PDB file of C-alpha atoms in Angstrom:
ATOM      1  CA  MET A   1      69.479 175.021 147.588  1.00 70.00           C
ATOM      2  CA  SER A   2      72.165 177.137 145.738  1.00 85.00           C
ATOM      3  CA  THR A   3      73.947 180.109 147.402  1.00 91.00           C
ATOM      4  CA  ILE A   4      74.309 183.298 145.254  1.00 97.00           C
ATOM      5  CA  GLU A   5      77.493 184.625 147.047  1.00 97.00           C
ATOM      6  CA  GLY A   6      80.568 183.357 145.432  1.00 97.00           C
ATOM      7  CA  SER A   7      78.736 182.067 142.326  1.00 98.00           C
ATOM      8  CA  VAL A   8      79.449 182.589 138.485  1.00 98.00           C
ATOM      9  CA  ALA A   9      76.359 183.630 136.741  1.00 98.00           C
ATOM     10  CA  LEU A  10      75.417 183.745 133.168  1.00 98.00           C
ATOM     11  CA  VAL A  11      72.230 185.820 132.479  1.00 98.00           C
ATOM     12  CA  THR A  12      70.666 185.627 128.795  1.00 98.00           C
ATOM     13  CA  GLY A  13      69.074 188.947 127.607  1.00 96.00           C
ATOM     14  CA  GLY A  14      71.097 190.679 130.289  1.00 95.00           C
ATOM     15  CA  SER A  15      71.074 194.286 128.621  1.00 94.00           C
ATOM     16  CA  ARG A  16      67.469 195.186 129.653  1.00 92.00           C
ATOM     17  CA  GLY A  17      64.326 194.464 131.612  1.00 91.00           C
ATOM     18  CA  ILE A  18      64.346 191.732 133.934  1.00 94.00           C
ATOM     19  CA  GLY A  19      67.693 190.520 132.841  1.00 95.00           C
ATOM     20  CA  ARG A  20      69.182 193.948 133.764  1.00 96.00           C
ATOM     21  CA  ALA A  21      67.635 193.675 137.035  1.00 96.00           C
ATOM     22  CA  LEU A  22      68.981 190.274 137.823  1.00 98.00           C
ATOM     23  CA  VAL A  23      72.586 191.020 136.739  1.00 98.00           C
ATOM     24  CA  SER A  24      72.451 193.759 139.098  1.00 97.00           C
ATOM     25  CA  ALA A  25      70.673 191.734 142.075  1.00 98.00           C
ATOM     26  CA  LEU A  26      73.257 188.763 141.546  1.00 98.00           C
ATOM     27  CA  TYR A  27      76.287 191.378 142.052  1.00 98.00           C
ATOM     28  CA  GLU A  28      74.447 192.835 145.046  1.00 97.00           C
ATOM     29  CA  ARG A  29      74.022 189.118 146.585  1.00 97.00           C
ATOM     30  CA  GLY A  30      77.763 188.788 146.049  1.00 98.00           C
ATOM     31  CA  ALA A  31      78.034 186.804 142.814  1.00 98.00           C
ATOM     32  CA  LYS A  32      81.872 186.712 141.969  1.00 98.00           C
ATOM     33  CA  LYS A  33      81.061 187.037 138.298  1.00 98.00           C
ATOM     34  CA  VAL A  34      78.066 187.776 136.079  1.00 98.00           C
ATOM     35  CA  TYR A  35      78.256 187.109 132.166  1.00 98.00           C
ATOM     36  CA  ALA A  36      75.421 189.491 130.694  1.00 98.00           C
ATOM     37  CA  THR A  37      74.483 188.409 127.318  1.00 98.00           C
ATOM     38  CA  ALA A  38      72.739 190.317 124.368  1.00 97.00           C
ATOM     39  CA  ARG A  39      72.939 190.079 120.481  1.00 95.00           C
ATOM     40  CA  ASP A  40      75.167 193.335 120.834  1.00 96.00           C
ATOM     41  CA  PRO A  41      77.136 192.980 123.843  1.00 95.00           C
ATOM     42  CA  ARG A  42      77.788 196.835 123.582  1.00 95.00           C
ATOM     43  CA  THR A  43      74.192 197.324 125.150  1.00 96.00           C
ATOM     44  CA  VAL A  44      75.186 195.670 128.528  1.00 95.00           C
ATOM     45  CA  MET A  45      75.691 198.780 130.691  1.00 93.00           C
ATOM     46  CA  HIS A  46      76.479 197.157 134.304  1.00 96.00           C
ATOM     47  CA  PRO A  47      80.060 198.364 135.217  1.00 95.00           C
ATOM     48  CA  ASP A  48      80.926 194.904 136.510  1.00 96.00           C
ATOM     49  CA  ALA A  49      79.147 192.486 134.113  1.00 98.00           C
ATOM     50  CA  VAL A  50      81.080 190.588 131.554  1.00 98.00           C
ATOM     51  CA  PRO A  51      79.432 191.264 128.187  1.00 98.00           C
ATOM     52  CA  LEU A  52      79.171 188.422 126.078  1.00 98.00           C
ATOM     53  CA  ALA A  53      77.409 188.056 122.451  1.00 97.00           C
ATOM     54  CA  LEU A  54      74.929 185.344 122.523  1.00 98.00           C
ATOM     55  CA  GLU A  55      71.892 184.570 119.986  1.00 98.00           C
ATOM     56  CA  VAL A  56      69.845 181.748 121.724  1.00 98.00           C
ATOM     57  CA  SER A  57      68.569 180.528 118.698  1.00 97.00           C
ATOM     58  CA  ASP A  58      71.909 180.106 117.078  1.00 98.00           C
ATOM     59  CA  ALA A  59      73.647 176.772 117.838  1.00 98.00           C
ATOM     60  CA  ALA A  60      76.841 178.169 116.921  1.00 98.00           C
ATOM     61  CA  SER A  61      76.523 181.105 118.975  1.00 98.00           C
ATOM     62  CA  VAL A  62      75.494 179.397 121.968  1.00 98.00           C
ATOM     63  CA  ALA A  63      78.406 177.192 121.637  1.00 98.00           C
ATOM     64  CA  ALA A  64      80.847 179.981 121.244  1.00 98.00           C
ATOM     65  CA  ALA A  65      79.531 181.518 124.496  1.00 98.00           C
ATOM     66  CA  ALA A  66      79.806 178.197 126.519  1.00 98.00           C
ATOM     67  CA  GLU A  67      83.121 177.841 125.399  1.00 98.00           C
ATOM     68  CA  GLN A  68      84.171 181.532 126.758  1.00 98.00           C
ATOM     69  CA  ALA A  69      82.255 181.038 129.820  1.00 98.00           C
ATOM     70  CA  GLN A  70      83.467 177.933 131.361  1.00 98.00           C
ATOM     71  CA  ASP A  71      83.376 178.522 135.088  1.00 98.00           C
ATOM     72  CA  VAL A  72      79.680 179.218 135.168  1.00 98.00           C
ATOM     73  CA  THR A  73      77.790 177.580 138.014  1.00 98.00           C
ATOM     74  CA  LEU A  74      74.203 179.416 137.655  1.00 98.00           C
ATOM     75  CA  LEU A  75      72.456 179.573 134.474  1.00 98.00           C
ATOM     76  CA  ILE A  76      69.314 182.034 133.798  1.00 98.00           C
ATOM     77  CA  ASN A  77      67.628 181.728 130.826  1.00 98.00           C
ATOM     78  CA  ASN A  78      65.788 185.003 130.543  1.00 97.00           C
ATOM     79  CA  ALA A  79      65.776 186.100 126.897  1.00 96.00           C
ATOM     80  CA  GLY A  80      62.835 186.040 124.857  1.00 94.00           C
ATOM     81  CA  VAL A  81      60.564 187.546 122.259  1.00 94.00           C
ATOM     82  CA  SER A  82      57.114 188.483 122.206  1.00 91.00           C
ATOM     83  CA  VAL A  83      55.466 188.126 118.624  1.00 94.00           C
ATOM     84  CA  ASN A  84      51.989 186.971 119.740  1.00 93.00           C
ATOM     85  CA  ALA A  85      51.132 185.631 116.303  1.00 96.00           C
ATOM     86  CA  GLY A  86      47.683 184.273 115.779  1.00 97.00           C
ATOM     87  CA  PHE A  87      47.271 180.480 115.028  1.00 97.00           C
ATOM     88  CA  LEU A  88      44.915 180.921 112.219  1.00 97.00           C
ATOM     89  CA  ASP A  89      46.110 184.035 110.294  1.00 96.00           C
ATOM     90  CA  ALA A  90      49.607 184.937 111.150  1.00 97.00           C
ATOM     91  CA  PRO A  91      52.561 183.540 108.971  1.00 97.00           C
ATOM     92  CA  VAL A  92      53.560 180.298 110.477  1.00 98.00           C
ATOM     93  CA  GLU A  93      57.026 181.390 110.309  1.00 97.00           C
ATOM     94  CA  ASP A  94      56.359 183.934 113.305  1.00 97.00           C
ATOM     95  CA  VAL A  95      54.778 181.167 115.403  1.00 97.00           C
ATOM     96  CA  ARG A  96      58.056 179.440 114.696  1.00 97.00           C
ATOM     97  CA  ARG A  97      60.260 182.323 115.245  1.00 96.00           C
ATOM     98  CA  GLU A  98      58.606 182.575 118.852  1.00 97.00           C
ATOM     99  CA  PHE A  99      59.486 179.017 119.478  1.00 98.00           C
ATOM    100  CA  GLU A 100      62.921 179.207 118.312  1.00 98.00           C
ATOM    101  CA  THR A 101      63.780 182.032 120.753  1.00 97.00           C
ATOM    102  CA  ASN A 102      61.434 180.998 123.647  1.00 98.00           C
ATOM    103  CA  PHE A 103      61.605 177.175 123.483  1.00 98.00           C
ATOM    104  CA  TYR A 104      64.395 176.046 121.639  1.00 98.00           C
ATOM    105  CA  GLY A 105      66.824 178.931 122.677  1.00 98.00           C
ATOM    106  CA  PRO A 106      66.701 177.922 126.369  1.00 98.00           C
ATOM    107  CA  LEU A 107      67.008 174.410 125.454  1.00 98.00           C
ATOM    108  CA  LEU A 108      70.127 175.110 123.334  1.00 98.00           C
ATOM    109  CA  VAL A 109      71.734 177.175 126.059  1.00 98.00           C
ATOM    110  CA  THR A 110      70.991 174.684 128.704  1.00 98.00           C
ATOM    111  CA  ARG A 111      72.175 171.909 126.898  1.00 98.00           C
ATOM    112  CA  ALA A 112      75.584 173.730 126.399  1.00 98.00           C
ATOM    113  CA  PHE A 113      75.989 174.829 129.746  1.00 98.00           C
ATOM    114  CA  VAL A 114      75.077 171.558 131.641  1.00 98.00           C
ATOM    115  CA  PRO A 115      78.556 170.033 131.244  1.00 98.00           C
ATOM    116  CA  VAL A 116      79.822 173.299 132.329  1.00 98.00           C
ATOM    117  CA  ILE A 117      77.797 173.545 135.471  1.00 98.00           C
ATOM    118  CA  GLU A 118      78.408 169.798 136.371  1.00 98.00           C
ATOM    119  CA  ARG A 119      81.975 170.287 135.896  1.00 98.00           C
ATOM    120  CA  ASN A 120      82.286 173.053 138.018  1.00 98.00           C
ATOM    121  CA  GLY A 121      80.433 170.778 141.200  1.00 97.00           C
ATOM    122  CA  GLY A 122      76.689 171.218 140.130  1.00 97.00           C
ATOM    123  CA  GLY A 123      74.727 174.613 140.657  1.00 98.00           C
ATOM    124  CA  HIS A 124      71.436 175.978 139.171  1.00 98.00           C
ATOM    125  CA  ILE A 125      69.373 176.821 136.369  1.00 98.00           C
ATOM    126  CA  LEU A 126      66.552 179.294 136.399  1.00 98.00           C
ATOM    127  CA  ASN A 127      64.005 179.527 133.536  1.00 98.00           C
ATOM    128  CA  VAL A 128      61.800 182.583 132.943  1.00 97.00           C
ATOM    129  CA  HIS A 129      58.276 181.650 132.189  1.00 95.00           C
ATOM    130  CA  SER A 130      54.963 183.740 132.183  1.00 95.00           C
ATOM    131  CA  VAL A 131      51.755 183.767 133.659  1.00 95.00           C
ATOM    132  CA  LEU A 132      50.594 182.965 130.177  1.00 95.00           C
ATOM    133  CA  SER A 133      52.362 179.558 130.340  1.00 96.00           C
ATOM    134  CA  TRP A 134      48.864 178.962 131.933  1.00 96.00           C
ATOM    135  CA  LEU A 135      46.384 181.099 129.637  1.00 95.00           C
ATOM    136  CA  GLY A 136      46.417 180.778 125.923  1.00 95.00           C
ATOM    137  CA  ILE A 137      45.387 184.214 125.271  1.00 93.00           C
ATOM    138  CA  ALA A 138      48.422 185.340 123.335  1.00 94.00           C
ATOM    139  CA  GLY A 139      48.753 182.853 120.548  1.00 97.00           C
ATOM    140  CA  SER A 140      52.191 181.839 119.842  1.00 97.00           C
ATOM    141  CA  TYR A 141      53.571 183.344 122.786  1.00 96.00           C
ATOM    142  CA  SER A 142      51.396 181.633 125.391  1.00 97.00           C
ATOM    143  CA  ALA A 143      52.218 178.489 123.414  1.00 98.00           C
ATOM    144  CA  SER A 144      55.952 179.052 123.429  1.00 98.00           C
ATOM    145  CA  LYS A 145      56.017 179.740 127.071  1.00 98.00           C
ATOM    146  CA  ALA A 146      53.678 176.740 128.079  1.00 98.00           C
ATOM    147  CA  ALA A 147      56.048 174.425 126.224  1.00 98.00           C
ATOM    148  CA  LEU A 148      58.979 176.288 128.253  1.00 98.00           C
ATOM    149  CA  TRP A 149      57.124 175.312 131.389  1.00 98.00           C
ATOM    150  CA  SER A 150      57.065 171.815 130.555  1.00 98.00           C
ATOM    151  CA  GLN A 151      60.642 171.578 129.521  1.00 98.00           C
ATOM    152  CA  THR A 152      61.441 173.061 132.871  1.00 98.00           C
ATOM    153  CA  ASN A 153      59.466 170.437 134.539  1.00 98.00           C
ATOM    154  CA  SER A 154      61.054 167.692 132.602  1.00 98.00           C
ATOM    155  CA  LEU A 155      64.747 169.097 133.060  1.00 98.00           C
ATOM    156  CA  ARG A 156      64.152 169.614 136.790  1.00 98.00           C
ATOM    157  CA  LEU A 157      63.791 165.603 136.906  1.00 98.00           C
ATOM    158  CA  ASP A 158      66.598 164.963 134.578  1.00 98.00           C
ATOM    159  CA  LEU A 159      69.327 167.222 136.350  1.00 98.00           C
ATOM    160  CA  ARG A 160      68.561 166.904 140.019  1.00 97.00           C
ATOM    161  CA  PRO A 161      70.864 163.637 139.923  1.00 97.00           C
ATOM    162  CA  ARG A 162      73.363 165.305 138.409  1.00 97.00           C
ATOM    163  CA  GLY A 163      73.581 168.054 141.054  1.00 97.00           C
ATOM    164  CA  ILE A 164      71.748 170.503 139.111  1.00 98.00           C
ATOM    165  CA  GLU A 165      68.638 172.281 140.336  1.00 98.00           C
ATOM    166  CA  VAL A 166      66.118 174.011 138.324  1.00 98.00           C
ATOM    167  CA  THR A 167      63.608 176.724 139.140  1.00 98.00           C
ATOM    168  CA  GLY A 168      60.603 178.208 137.187  1.00 98.00           C
ATOM    169  CA  LEU A 169      59.912 181.844 137.422  1.00 98.00           C
ATOM    170  CA  HIS A 170      56.513 182.975 136.456  1.00 97.00           C
ATOM    171  CA  VAL A 171      55.507 186.588 135.803  1.00 95.00           C
ATOM    172  CA  GLY A 172      52.693 188.532 134.832  1.00 89.00           C
ATOM    173  CA  TYR A 173      52.867 192.395 134.011  1.00 77.00           C
ATOM    174  CA  VAL A 174      56.358 193.747 134.347  1.00 77.00           C
ATOM    175  CA  ASP A 175      57.198 197.314 133.895  1.00 66.00           C
ATOM    176  CA  THR A 176      59.614 196.900 131.200  1.00 66.00           C
ATOM    177  CA  ASP A 177      59.924 198.361 127.270  1.00 65.00           C
ATOM    178  CA  MET A 178      57.744 195.004 126.394  1.00 66.00           C
ATOM    179  CA  THR A 179      54.766 196.057 128.374  1.00 59.00           C
ATOM    180  CA  ALA A 180      55.019 199.814 127.624  1.00 61.00           C
ATOM    181  CA  LYS A 181      51.783 200.058 125.613  1.00 68.00           C
ATOM    182  CA  ILE A 182      49.805 197.811 128.199  1.00 65.00           C
ATOM    183  CA  ASP A 183      47.787 199.806 130.851  1.00 67.00           C
ATOM    184  CA  ALA A 184      47.443 197.341 133.550  1.00 68.00           C
ATOM    185  CA  PRO A 185      49.116 197.251 137.234  1.00 69.00           C
ATOM    186  CA  LYS A 186      52.742 196.078 136.853  1.00 70.00           C
ATOM    187  CA  VAL A 187      55.530 194.897 139.291  1.00 85.00           C
ATOM    188  CA  THR A 188      59.119 196.296 139.055  1.00 92.00           C
ATOM    189  CA  PRO A 189      61.981 194.133 137.394  1.00 91.00           C
ATOM    190  CA  GLU A 190      63.648 194.700 140.578  1.00 95.00           C
ATOM    191  CA  SER A 191      61.192 192.957 142.759  1.00 95.00           C
ATOM    192  CA  VAL A 192      60.913 190.086 140.083  1.00 95.00           C
ATOM    193  CA  ALA A 193      64.778 189.643 140.391  1.00 97.00           C
ATOM    194  CA  ALA A 194      64.732 189.544 144.016  1.00 97.00           C
ATOM    195  CA  GLN A 195      62.219 187.083 144.353  1.00 97.00           C
ATOM    196  CA  ALA A 196      63.898 185.008 141.680  1.00 97.00           C
ATOM    197  CA  LEU A 197      67.189 184.862 143.629  1.00 98.00           C
ATOM    198  CA  ASP A 198      65.336 184.070 146.635  1.00 98.00           C
ATOM    199  CA  GLY A 199      63.818 181.186 145.252  1.00 98.00           C
ATOM    200  CA  ILE A 200      67.230 179.984 143.990  1.00 98.00           C
ATOM    201  CA  GLU A 201      68.399 180.244 147.249  1.00 97.00           C
ATOM    202  CA  SER A 202      65.612 178.647 148.965  1.00 97.00           C
ATOM    203  CA  GLY A 203      65.424 175.463 146.372  1.00 96.00           C
ATOM    204  CA  ALA A 204      62.148 176.757 145.171  1.00 98.00           C
ATOM    205  CA  TYR A 205      60.756 174.632 142.377  1.00 98.00           C
ATOM    206  CA  GLU A 206      58.609 177.577 141.086  1.00 98.00           C
ATOM    207  CA  VAL A 207      58.586 181.184 141.841  1.00 98.00           C
ATOM    208  CA  LEU A 208      55.308 183.188 141.288  1.00 98.00           C
ATOM    209  CA  ALA A 209      56.244 186.897 141.051  1.00 96.00           C
ATOM    210  CA  ASP A 210      53.100 188.855 141.531  1.00 95.00           C
ATOM    211  CA  ASP A 211      49.490 188.491 142.458  1.00 93.00           C
ATOM    212  CA  LEU A 212      48.035 187.891 139.218  1.00 93.00           C
ATOM    213  CA  THR A 213      50.530 184.940 138.413  1.00 96.00           C
ATOM    214  CA  ARG A 214      49.528 183.489 142.005  1.00 96.00           C
ATOM    215  CA  GLN A 215      45.638 183.845 141.272  1.00 94.00           C
ATOM    216  CA  VAL A 216      46.015 182.133 137.672  1.00 95.00           C
ATOM    217  CA  LYS A 217      48.053 179.507 139.086  1.00 95.00           C
ATOM    218  CA  ALA A 218      45.752 178.680 141.935  1.00 94.00           C
ATOM    219  CA  GLY A 219      42.843 178.465 139.401  1.00 93.00           C
ATOM    220  CA  LEU A 220      44.213 175.692 137.090  1.00 94.00           C
ATOM    221  CA  ALA A 221      42.349 173.017 138.762  1.00 92.00           C
ATOM    222  CA  ALA A 222      38.767 175.003 138.361  1.00 90.00           C
ATOM    223  CA  ASP A 223      36.888 174.457 135.241  1.00 91.00           C
ATOM    224  CA  LEU A 224      38.113 176.053 132.084  1.00 91.00           C
ATOM    225  CA  ALA A 225      35.409 178.465 132.200  1.00 90.00           C
ATOM    226  CA  ALA A 226      36.809 180.117 135.236  1.00 88.00           C
ATOM    227  CA  LEU A 227      40.053 180.939 133.494  1.00 89.00           C
ATOM    228  CA  TYR A 228      38.326 181.717 129.957  1.00 90.00           C
ATOM    229  CA  PRO A 229      35.059 183.361 130.877  1.00 89.00           C
ATOM    230  CA  GLN A 230      34.185 183.822 127.208  1.00 89.00           C
ATOM    231  CA  LEU A 231      33.569 179.921 127.357  1.00 91.00           C
ATOM    232  CA  ALA A 232      30.768 180.815 130.136  1.00 85.00           C
ATOM    233  CA  ALA A 233      28.933 183.526 127.863  1.00 72.00           C
TER     234      ALA A 233
END
């Protein structure tokens, strides 16, 4: 279990959506310092946050951020992109771009910050997944989030002996810019952030942040036709 109060956190993609809500929630729970990263740090609006330039898919940018944030004890890999490239017709470059951000990005950031967290006495990593980690209905996005889920499960085993706990956060529809054109019930970024930090503090392996995510996770043991009704047609 990890304590938010007094921690030093770094949130990738911390200027909007879930990331912005996480930055605010961390300060509300007593975090000592929160680095909020963005491609353009001028977009970070929280008055107390430490803006930090970061492109998660660029190794040099990741290394520079880790060099500047040597006091981190809590890492939140939130930055992501939604390309939803189809596997049969979209350019392969689009599929690769989604993996560069959603899979290799968190991997690069984690590899850079694990030594930092370890030197600071241990801590916690939260990776932001999706209900689409378990549903292959969004092409490259689903695949990249499924791969990140697997990465998180492996890292949890690798890092526990080193004093670093790992939590995976799964969400469905969240009321952010990414889902603005989707007509479906949505949870608020603030609700997701609160549940994520509850999970960190309780030592949860996974946080399922809404009813849709809980329903899909519960159905993973069923026949595939239960998750994909078109197979039963």
